[in-house]
Coordinates of C-alpha atoms in Angstrom, one line a residue:
M1 CA -12.3 -54.2 -18.8
R2 CA -12.1 -57.7 -20.4
R3 CA -15.3 -58.8 -18.5
L4 CA -17.1 -55.7 -19.8
L5 CA -16.0 -56.7 -23.3
A6 CA -17.2 -60.2 -22.8
L7 CA -20.6 -58.9 -21.6
R8 CA -20.9 -56.6 -24.6
A9 CA -20.0 -59.5 -27.0
S10 CA -22.7 -61.6 -25.4
G11 CA -25.2 -58.8 -25.5
A12 CA -25.7 -58.8 -21.7
L13 CA -23.9 -55.5 -21.1
T14 CA -26.2 -53.0 -19.4
A15 CA -25.8 -49.4 -18.1
G16 CA -25.7 -50.8 -14.5
H17 CA -22.5 -52.8 -15.3
V18 CA -20.9 -49.6 -16.7
R19 CA -21.9 -47.6 -13.6
V20 CA -20.4 -50.2 -11.2
A21 CA -17.2 -50.2 -13.2
A22 CA -17.0 -46.4 -13.3
D23 CA -17.5 -46.2 -9.5
A24 CA -14.8 -48.8 -9.0
L25 CA -12.3 -47.1 -11.3
G26 CA -13.1 -43.6 -10.1
V27 CA -14.0 -42.3 -13.5
S28 CA -17.2 -41.2 -15.2
E29 CA -19.5 -43.5 -17.1
R30 CA -18.7 -41.6 -20.3
T31 CA -15.0 -42.5 -19.9
V32 CA -15.8 -46.2 -19.5
W33 CA -17.9 -46.2 -22.7
R34 CA -15.0 -44.4 -24.5
W35 CA -12.6 -47.1 -23.3
L36 CA -14.9 -49.9 -24.5
A37 CA -15.1 -48.2 -27.9
A38 CA -11.3 -48.0 -28.1
A39 CA -10.9 -51.6 -27.0
G40 CA -13.3 -52.7 -29.7
R41 CA -11.1 -51.1 -32.4
D42 CA -7.8 -52.2 -30.9
E43 CA -7.4 -55.2 -28.5
A44 CA -4.2 -53.7 -27.1
A45 CA -6.2 -50.9 -25.6
A46 CA -8.0 -53.3 -23.3
V47 CA -4.7 -54.1 -21.5
E48 CA -4.2 -50.6 -20.3
P49 CA -7.4 -48.7 -20.6
G50 CA -7.1 -44.9 -20.8
A51 CA -3.5 -44.9 -21.8
R52 CA -2.7 -42.4 -24.6
A53 CA -1.0 -43.5 -27.7
Q54 CA 2.6 -42.3 -27.5
S55 CA 3.8 -40.8 -30.7
G56 CA 7.1 -39.3 -31.6
E57 CA 5.6 -35.8 -32.2
R58 CA 3.4 -33.6 -30.1
F59 CA 1.8 -30.4 -31.2
T60 CA 3.5 -27.3 -29.7
I61 CA 2.9 -23.6 -29.9
T62 CA 4.9 -22.2 -32.9
P63 CA 5.8 -18.5 -33.7
E64 CA 3.0 -18.7 -36.3
V65 CA 0.4 -19.6 -33.7
R66 CA 1.7 -16.8 -31.3
G67 CA 1.4 -14.3 -34.1
L68 CA -2.2 -15.4 -34.8
L69 CA -3.0 -15.2 -31.1
A70 CA -1.8 -11.6 -31.1
L71 CA -3.7 -10.9 -34.3
W72 CA -7.0 -12.3 -33.0
K73 CA -6.6 -11.0 -29.4
G74 CA -6.4 -14.4 -27.8
N75 CA -9.4 -15.9 -29.6
V76 CA -8.4 -19.5 -29.8
A77 CA -11.4 -20.5 -32.0
A78 CA -10.5 -17.8 -34.5
V79 CA -6.9 -19.0 -34.5
H80 CA -8.0 -22.6 -35.2
R81 CA -10.2 -21.4 -38.1
E82 CA -7.2 -19.5 -39.6
L83 CA -4.9 -22.5 -39.3
T84 CA -7.6 -24.7 -41.0
A85 CA -7.9 -22.2 -43.8
R86 CA -4.2 -22.0 -44.3
A87 CA -3.8 -25.8 -44.3
A88 CA -6.6 -26.1 -46.9
R89 CA -4.7 -23.8 -49.3
Q90 CA -1.6 -25.9 -49.1
S91 CA -0.8 -28.7 -51.6
P92 CA -1.1 -31.3 -50.3
P93 CA -3.4 -30.1 -47.4
G94 CA -1.6 -29.8 -44.1
C95 CA -2.4 -31.3 -40.8
V96 CA -4.3 -29.2 -38.3
P97 CA -4.7 -30.0 -34.6
S98 CA -8.1 -30.2 -33.1
L99 CA -9.5 -27.3 -31.1
T100 CA -9.1 -29.3 -27.9
T101 CA -5.4 -30.0 -28.7
L102 CA -4.8 -26.3 -29.4
H103 CA -6.3 -25.4 -26.1
R104 CA -4.2 -28.0 -24.3
A105 CA -1.0 -26.8 -26.0
L106 CA -1.7 -23.2 -25.0
Q107 CA -2.2 -24.2 -21.4
R108 CA 1.0 -26.3 -21.5
D109 CA 3.4 -24.1 -23.5
L110 CA 2.3 -20.5 -22.5
D111 CA 2.2 -19.2 -19.0
P112 CA -0.8 -17.0 -17.8
G113 CA 1.2 -13.8 -18.4
E114 CA 2.0 -14.7 -22.0
R115 CA -1.6 -15.6 -22.7
A116 CA -2.9 -12.4 -21.2
G117 CA -0.2 -10.3 -23.0
L118 CA -1.1 -11.8 -26.4
A119 CA -4.8 -11.1 -25.8
G120 CA -4.6 -7.7 -24.1
G121 CA -1.1 -6.3 -24.5
E122 CA 1.7 -5.4 -22.1
R123 CA -0.6 -3.8 -19.5
A124 CA -2.6 -7.0 -19.2
A125 CA 0.6 -9.1 -19.0
R126 CA 1.9 -6.9 -16.2
K127 CA -0.9 -8.1 -13.9
H128 CA 0.7 -11.5 -13.8
D129 CA 4.2 -10.3 -13.0
V130 CA 5.9 -10.3 -9.6
F131 CA 7.3 -7.0 -8.4
L132 CA 9.9 -6.2 -5.8
S133 CA 9.1 -3.7 -3.1
R134 CA 11.6 -0.9 -2.3
P135 CA 12.9 -0.3 1.2
R136 CA 10.8 2.2 3.1
G137 CA 13.7 4.6 3.7
W138 CA 13.3 7.7 5.7
R139 CA 11.0 10.7 5.5
N140 CA 11.7 13.2 2.7
Q141 CA 14.1 10.7 1.1
V142 CA 11.9 10.2 -2.0
W143 CA 8.7 11.8 -3.1
E144 CA 6.4 10.7 -5.9
T145 CA 4.1 13.0 -7.9
D146 CA 1.4 12.4 -10.5
H147 CA -1.8 13.8 -12.1
V148 CA -5.1 11.9 -11.8
Q149 CA -8.4 12.9 -13.3
A150 CA -11.2 12.4 -10.8
P151 CA -14.0 10.2 -12.2
L152 CA -16.4 12.8 -10.9
L153 CA -18.4 15.6 -12.5
V154 CA -18.1 19.0 -10.7
D155 CA -20.0 22.2 -11.5
V156 CA -17.5 24.7 -12.8
E157 CA -19.3 28.0 -13.6
G158 CA -22.4 26.2 -14.8
T159 CA -20.5 23.5 -16.8
A160 CA -20.0 19.9 -15.7
R161 CA -16.3 19.1 -15.7
R162 CA -14.0 16.4 -14.3
P163 CA -11.3 18.0 -12.2
W164 CA -7.7 17.0 -12.1
I165 CA -5.7 16.4 -8.9
T166 CA -1.9 16.9 -8.7
W167 CA -0.2 15.7 -5.5
F168 CA 3.1 14.8 -3.9
T169 CA 3.4 11.9 -1.5
D170 CA 6.2 10.8 0.7
C171 CA 7.3 7.2 0.0
A172 CA 8.5 6.4 3.5
T173 CA 5.3 7.5 5.4
N174 CA 2.6 7.4 2.7
A175 CA 1.8 11.0 3.7
I176 CA 0.3 13.4 1.2
T177 CA 2.6 16.4 1.5
G178 CA 0.8 18.7 -0.9
L179 CA -1.7 18.9 -3.7
A180 CA -3.4 21.2 -6.2
V181 CA -6.8 20.9 -7.9
S182 CA -7.4 22.1 -11.4
P183 CA -10.9 22.5 -13.0
G184 CA -9.3 21.8 -16.5
Y185 CA -6.4 19.9 -17.8
P186 CA -3.3 20.4 -15.5
S187 CA -0.2 22.3 -16.6
R188 CA 3.1 23.3 -15.1
E189 CA 1.2 25.8 -13.0
S190 CA -0.6 22.9 -11.3
V191 CA 2.8 21.2 -10.6
L192 CA 4.3 24.4 -9.2
A193 CA 1.3 25.1 -6.9
A194 CA 1.3 21.5 -5.6
L195 CA 5.1 21.8 -5.0
R196 CA 4.7 25.0 -3.1
S197 CA 2.1 23.5 -0.8
A198 CA 4.2 20.3 -0.4
V199 CA 7.4 22.1 0.6
L200 CA 5.9 24.6 3.1
R201 CA 5.3 23.3 6.6
E202 CA 3.5 26.3 8.1
D203 CA -0.3 26.5 8.3
P204 CA -2.3 25.2 6.6
Y205 CA 0.2 22.9 5.0
G206 CA 2.1 21.4 7.9
P207 CA 3.5 19.4 9.6
F208 CA 4.5 17.5 6.5
G209 CA 6.9 19.1 4.1
G210 CA 10.4 20.4 3.7
R211 CA 12.8 19.8 0.9
P212 CA 13.0 16.2 -0.3
E213 CA 16.2 14.6 -1.5
K214 CA 14.6 13.3 -4.7
V215 CA 11.3 13.5 -6.6
R216 CA 10.2 10.5 -8.7
M217 CA 7.9 11.4 -11.7
D218 CA 6.9 10.2 -15.1
R219 CA 7.9 11.9 -18.4
G220 CA 4.9 14.3 -18.7
K221 CA 5.8 17.5 -20.5
D222 CA 4.4 19.6 -17.6
F223 CA 6.6 17.8 -15.0
L224 CA 9.7 18.1 -17.2
S225 CA 9.1 21.7 -18.2
A226 CA 11.9 24.1 -17.9
M227 CA 10.2 26.1 -15.1
V228 CA 9.5 23.0 -12.9
M229 CA 13.1 21.7 -13.5
T230 CA 14.5 25.2 -12.6
A231 CA 12.4 25.3 -9.4
L232 CA 13.5 21.9 -8.3
D233 CA 17.1 22.7 -9.1
L234 CA 16.9 25.9 -7.0
L235 CA 15.4 24.0 -4.1
D236 CA 18.3 21.4 -4.4
V237 CA 16.0 18.5 -5.2
G238 CA 17.0 15.7 -7.4
V239 CA 14.7 14.4 -10.2
E240 CA 14.2 10.8 -11.3
D241 CA 12.2 10.7 -14.5
L242 CA 10.9 7.2 -15.1
P243 CA 10.6 5.4 -18.4
A244 CA 7.4 5.6 -20.3
Y245 CA 4.5 3.2 -19.4
T246 CA 6.1 2.1 -16.1
P247 CA 3.5 3.0 -13.5
H248 CA 4.8 0.2 -11.2
L249 CA 8.0 2.2 -10.7
K250 CA 6.0 4.8 -8.7
G251 CA 3.7 2.5 -6.9
T252 CA 3.1 4.8 -3.9
V253 CA 1.4 7.6 -5.8
E254 CA -0.3 5.1 -8.2
G255 CA -1.8 3.3 -5.1
L256 CA -3.0 6.7 -3.9
N257 CA -4.7 7.3 -7.2
R258 CA -6.7 4.1 -6.9
A259 CA -7.4 4.6 -3.2
V260 CA -8.9 8.1 -3.6
E261 CA -11.5 6.8 -6.0
S262 CA -12.7 3.8 -3.9
M263 CA -12.4 5.5 -0.5
F264 CA -13.6 9.0 -1.3
L265 CA -14.8 9.8 -4.8
A266 CA -17.2 6.9 -5.2
G267 CA -19.5 8.2 -2.4
L268 CA -19.9 11.8 -3.9
P269 CA -22.7 13.0 -6.2
G270 CA -21.7 13.0 -9.8
Y271 CA -19.5 9.9 -9.6
A272 CA -19.1 9.0 -13.3
R273 CA -18.6 5.2 -12.8
Q274 CA -21.6 4.6 -10.6
P275 CA -23.6 1.5 -11.8
R276 CA -27.0 2.8 -13.0
P277 CA -30.1 1.0 -14.3
G278 CA -31.0 0.9 -17.9
K279 CA -29.1 -0.1 -21.1
R280 CA -27.4 3.3 -21.4
P281 CA -26.0 4.4 -18.1
S282 CA -26.5 8.2 -17.8
R283 CA -26.4 10.7 -15.1
P284 CA -29.9 11.5 -13.6
R285 CA -31.1 14.9 -14.7
D286 CA -32.1 15.9 -11.2
E287 CA -28.7 15.1 -9.7
I288 CA -27.1 18.1 -8.1
L289 CA -23.4 18.3 -8.6
L290 CA -20.9 19.7 -6.2
G291 CA -19.4 23.1 -6.9
F292 CA -15.7 23.3 -7.5
E293 CA -15.0 25.1 -4.2
E294 CA -17.0 22.5 -2.2
F295 CA -15.3 19.6 -3.9
T296 CA -11.9 21.1 -3.1
A297 CA -12.9 21.6 0.5
R298 CA -14.1 18.0 0.8
L299 CA -10.9 16.7 -0.9
L300 CA -8.7 18.6 1.6
E301 CA -10.8 17.1 4.5
W302 CA -10.2 13.6 3.1
V303 CA -6.5 14.3 2.8
Q304 CA -6.4 15.4 6.4
W305 CA -8.2 12.1 7.4
W306 CA -5.7 10.1 5.3
N307 CA -2.7 11.7 7.0
T308 CA -4.0 11.6 10.5
S309 CA -6.4 8.7 10.9
H310 CA -5.9 6.2 8.1
R311 CA -3.6 3.3 8.9
P312 CA -2.1 1.8 5.7
P313 CA -0.9 -1.8 6.1
P314 CA 2.7 -1.1 5.1
L315 CA 3.1 1.2 8.1
G316 CA 2.4 -1.5 10.6
G317 CA -0.7 0.0 12.3
K318 CA 0.6 3.6 12.3
T319 CA -0.9 6.6 10.7
P320 CA 1.2 8.7 8.3
L321 CA 1.4 11.4 10.9
E322 CA 2.6 8.9 13.6
A323 CA 5.2 7.5 11.2
W324 CA 6.3 11.0 10.2
Q325 CA 6.7 12.1 13.9
A326 CA 8.5 8.9 14.8
D327 CA 11.2 9.4 12.2
P328 CA 14.2 11.4 13.6
T329 CA 15.5 12.5 10.2
P330 CA 16.1 16.3 10.3
L331 CA 14.0 18.4 8.0
R332 CA 15.3 21.0 5.5
D333 CA 12.8 23.9 5.6
V334 CA 12.6 26.6 3.1
P335 CA 11.3 30.2 3.8
A336 CA 8.0 30.9 2.3
T337 CA 9.4 33.9 0.4
D338 CA 12.1 31.8 -1.2
V339 CA 9.5 29.1 -2.2
W340 CA 7.3 31.8 -3.8
T341 CA 10.3 33.1 -5.7
F342 CA 11.6 29.8 -6.9
T343 CA 8.2 28.6 -8.2
L344 CA 7.6 31.6 -10.4
E345 CA 8.6 31.9 -14.0
D346 CA 11.1 34.5 -15.0
A347 CA 10.1 37.0 -17.7
G348 CA 13.2 39.2 -17.7
T349 CA 13.6 42.8 -16.7
R350 CA 11.5 45.8 -17.6
T351 CA 11.6 49.5 -17.0
L352 CA 9.0 51.1 -14.8
T353 CA 7.2 53.9 -16.7
T354 CA 4.4 56.3 -15.9
R355 CA 2.0 53.7 -17.2
G356 CA 3.3 51.0 -14.9
I357 CA 5.1 47.8 -16.2
R358 CA 4.5 46.6 -19.8
F359 CA 4.2 42.8 -19.9
R360 CA 2.8 40.9 -22.9
T361 CA 1.2 44.1 -24.4
R362 CA -0.6 44.8 -21.1
D363 CA 0.0 47.4 -18.4
Y364 CA 0.4 46.4 -14.7
V365 CA 0.3 48.9 -11.9
A366 CA 0.5 48.9 -8.1
A367 CA 0.5 51.5 -5.3
W368 CA 4.1 50.9 -4.3
M369 CA 5.2 52.1 -7.8
T370 CA 4.6 55.8 -6.9
G371 CA 7.9 57.8 -7.2
K372 CA 9.8 54.9 -8.7
T373 CA 9.4 55.7 -12.4
G374 CA 12.5 54.9 -14.5
I375 CA 14.0 52.0 -12.4
R376 CA 14.7 48.5 -13.8
V377 CA 12.7 45.7 -12.2
Q378 CA 12.6 41.9 -12.7
V379 CA 9.2 40.4 -13.6
R380 CA 8.1 36.9 -12.4
Y381 CA 4.7 35.4 -12.9
M382 CA 2.7 32.2 -12.3
P383 CA 1.9 30.5 -15.6
H384 CA -1.7 31.2 -16.8
H385 CA -2.3 33.7 -13.9
D386 CA -2.3 36.8 -16.2
H387 CA -4.2 39.0 -13.8
R388 CA -1.1 39.6 -11.5
I389 CA 2.7 39.6 -11.8
E390 CA 5.4 39.7 -9.1
I391 CA 8.1 42.3 -9.2
F392 CA 11.7 41.9 -7.8
D393 CA 14.9 43.9 -7.7
P394 CA 17.1 42.6 -10.6
V395 CA 20.3 43.2 -8.6
T396 CA 19.5 42.1 -5.1
G397 CA 16.5 39.8 -5.8
R398 CA 14.5 41.7 -3.1
Y399 CA 10.8 41.3 -3.5
L400 CA 9.2 44.7 -4.3
G401 CA 5.5 43.7 -4.5
P402 CA 2.8 42.6 -6.8
A403 CA 1.3 44.4 -9.8
D404 CA -2.2 44.0 -11.1
L405 CA -3.7 44.4 -14.5
A406 CA -4.5 48.1 -15.0
D407 CA -7.6 47.8 -17.2
Q408 CA -9.1 44.6 -15.9
A409 CA -12.5 43.7 -17.2
T410 CA -15.4 43.3 -14.9
E411 CA -17.0 39.9 -14.2
E412 CA -20.0 40.8 -16.4
Q413 CA -17.7 41.7 -19.3
V414 CA -15.7 38.5 -18.9
S415 CA -19.0 36.5 -18.9
A416 CA -20.3 38.2 -22.0
V417 CA -17.0 37.6 -23.8
R418 CA -17.1 33.9 -22.8
R419 CA -20.6 33.6 -24.1
V420 CA -19.7 35.1 -27.4
R421 CA -16.7 32.9 -27.8
A422 CA -18.7 29.8 -26.9
A423 CA -21.4 30.7 -29.4
R424 CA -18.8 31.3 -32.1
T425 CA -17.1 28.0 -31.3
R426 CA -20.4 26.1 -31.5
R427 CA -21.3 27.8 -34.8
L428 CA -17.9 27.0 -36.3
R429 CA -18.0 23.4 -35.1
K430 CA -21.5 23.0 -36.6
D431 CA -20.2 24.3 -39.9
L432 CA -17.2 22.1 -39.9
E433 CA -19.2 19.0 -39.1
A434 CA -21.7 19.8 -41.9
S435 CA -18.9 20.2 -44.4
Q436 CA -17.1 17.0 -43.3
R437 CA -20.3 14.8 -43.0
E438 CA -20.2 12.4 -45.8
R439 CA -23.0 9.9 -46.6
Y440 CA -22.5 6.7 -48.5
A441 CA -24.9 4.2 -49.9
A442 CA -25.4 0.9 -48.0
A443 CA -23.6 -2.0 -49.8
T444 CA -24.8 -5.6 -50.0
E445 CA -22.2 -6.7 -52.5
P446 CA -18.4 -6.1 -52.7
G447 CA -17.6 -2.8 -54.6
P448 CA -16.2 0.7 -54.2
P449 CA -18.0 3.0 -51.8
R450 CA -20.7 5.2 -53.5
R451 CA -21.0 8.7 -52.1
L452 CA -24.5 10.2 -51.8
G453 CA -25.4 13.8 -52.3
T454 CA -25.4 14.5 -56.1
L455 CA -24.6 18.0 -57.4
S456 CA -25.6 19.4 -60.8
A457 CA -23.0 20.8 -63.1
A458 CA -24.5 24.3 -62.6
E459 CA -24.4 24.1 -58.8
A460 CA -20.8 22.8 -58.9
S461 CA -19.7 25.7 -61.2
R462 CA -21.4 28.3 -59.1
Q463 CA -19.8 27.0 -55.8
L464 CA -16.4 26.8 -57.4
A465 CA -16.8 30.4 -58.8
Q466 CA -17.8 31.7 -55.3
A467 CA -14.8 29.9 -53.7
T468 CA -12.4 31.3 -56.4
E469 CA -13.7 34.9 -56.0
S470 CA -13.4 34.6 -52.2
D471 CA -9.9 33.3 -52.5
L472 CA -8.8 36.1 -54.9
S473 CA -10.3 38.7 -52.6
Q474 CA -8.3 37.4 -49.7
L475 CA -5.1 37.5 -51.8
A476 CA -5.7 41.1 -53.0
L477 CA -3.1 43.6 -51.7
P478 CA -4.3 47.2 -51.6
D479 CA -0.7 48.6 -51.9
L480 CA 0.5 46.3 -54.6
I481 CA 0.3 49.1 -57.3
P482 CA 1.8 52.3 -55.8
P483 CA 0.1 55.6 -56.5
A484 CA 1.3 58.1 -59.2
A485 CA 3.9 60.7 -58.3
P486 CA 2.5 64.1 -57.2
P487 CA 3.1 67.2 -59.3
L488 CA 6.5 68.7 -59.4
D489 CA 5.4 71.9 -57.7
W490 CA 4.1 70.1 -54.7
R491 CA 6.2 69.8 -51.5
T492 CA 5.9 66.1 -50.7
P493 CA 7.3 64.6 -47.5
P494 CA 10.1 62.1 -48.2
S495 CA 8.2 59.3 -46.4
L496 CA 5.4 59.6 -49.0
A497 CA 7.6 60.3 -52.0
T498 CA 9.2 56.9 -51.6
R499 CA 5.9 55.1 -51.8
A500 CA 4.9 56.7 -55.2
A501 CA 5.9 55.3 -58.5
P502 CA 8.8 57.4 -60.0
G503 CA 8.5 58.9 -63.4
L504 CA 4.7 59.0 -63.5
P505 CA 3.6 62.6 -62.5
A506 CA 0.0 63.0 -62.0
A507 CA -1.8 65.6 -64.1
T508 CA -3.3 68.4 -62.2
T509 CA -7.0 68.5 -63.0
T510 CA -8.1 71.9 -62.0
D511 CA -10.9 74.0 -63.4
P512 CA -9.5 76.6 -65.9
D513 CA -12.1 79.2 -64.8
P514 CA -12.5 78.8 -61.1
A515 CA -15.2 80.7 -59.4
P516 CA -14.0 84.1 -58.0
D517 CA -15.5 83.5 -54.6
G518 CA -14.8 80.1 -53.1
P519 CA -12.7 77.0 -53.8
P520 CA -12.5 75.4 -57.3
A521 CA -15.5 73.4 -58.4
H522 CA -13.3 70.3 -58.9
P523 CA -10.4 70.3 -56.4
P524 CA -7.3 68.3 -57.5
H525 CA -6.6 64.9 -56.0
R526 CA -3.5 65.2 -54.0
T527 CA -1.3 62.5 -52.6
G528 CA 0.9 64.8 -50.6
D529 CA 0.7 68.0 -48.6
A530 CA -0.4 71.0 -50.6
P531 CA 1.9 74.0 -50.4

């Protein structure tokens, strides 16, 4: 370094000398030039080139900086600008570290998980955590259940929808024990249907199934509904409801949710996350979507492949079926009739009449009801399946049979009603959007927002008058003023006499000279029954 300084003092320093020195020291040429500049300012720097000045204080990340990082979503440049602005407002002006120093302090004082959490929240920070794996256990020791919305458009009666899948999986063998597919948002009915298919081991559900010892689920209102909890209690199955926003605590079913997309759904027509050309990715107009029935059939085929041919790494080269059959743990089977009974919602008892069974203002009938009018029965039903109910004996619990809706509409009538409802919904939505659409003038200077759409005073008065009249017409009560009492010589039923105003007898307006042949020209107005 001293030789380079002497060459620079004599004016003989060239770029070749700096290049040779950089190669010898194993640094860049820029670093050598920086050392020479520092040695020119301070001769002590030439003794130990590149050594940093040791000071008693070093910039560290403070709670203020952490708060600014969370506010600006991890944008370090924005945090530096905010610190500079705050220091300029102080008297005297404060000291602000350079942007490079701030980056260096973040790398030194915060671990990757903290930096990701300050930028993207708890979910982003969780990607840098280390999780323990539970022991594999034995079959039917613990099941996990969850809903997942398929990123796939399916044709449901002419409308493109994204179906939901509800399934149960065994944690020990990674087997899918049962599932249910819903065209719309899932409910407790979806959970009960999936539970029924998971518990039964007869065709076409077997060989997986039986009663598990415990089911692990999140705190969804459909999973924790009274009907689902009652069904699990009757099946003698424990429930472990996990805290909110902890998907890592049910990793088996969450891994299945990710696997079904990459291994099955991504290859089907209508996949919503398919990369497409153009600035605005949209589905091709000529793309033919799968029908709901075909999608369900393909999903069941994939589940069969998953259980019998797929070899997950945690199973050590075995398929879920091989791991299930190699486990000697005895299974607790449940008869199909009991499973059907336990997974139905109880609606209380009813009396069988000549019109059948009255349930929710509807009549349900069946052929087996002949000759049984007058008996008491217990009604059970599947939620949202209002076309049929199941009837049991309230004393013995014996299953009597199903009952179907008596006056069930045809498919043409149902389609017509749905079209009318859809048109009314679209019309109402259009009216609401028109009434709520507000337009404001574009602003180039600070000021209050200026609303567009000026009304004249006459237009405002007319609209307010129309609204007032419509409101008063809705509030009007036709029976607010009771009618006058009938004449004393009339025989009025007690039920009508109580509705008339007492003490106000109505005058009998009859013609003093009625026609001899025929009724009076002006018959009296009667509020009761004439004698």
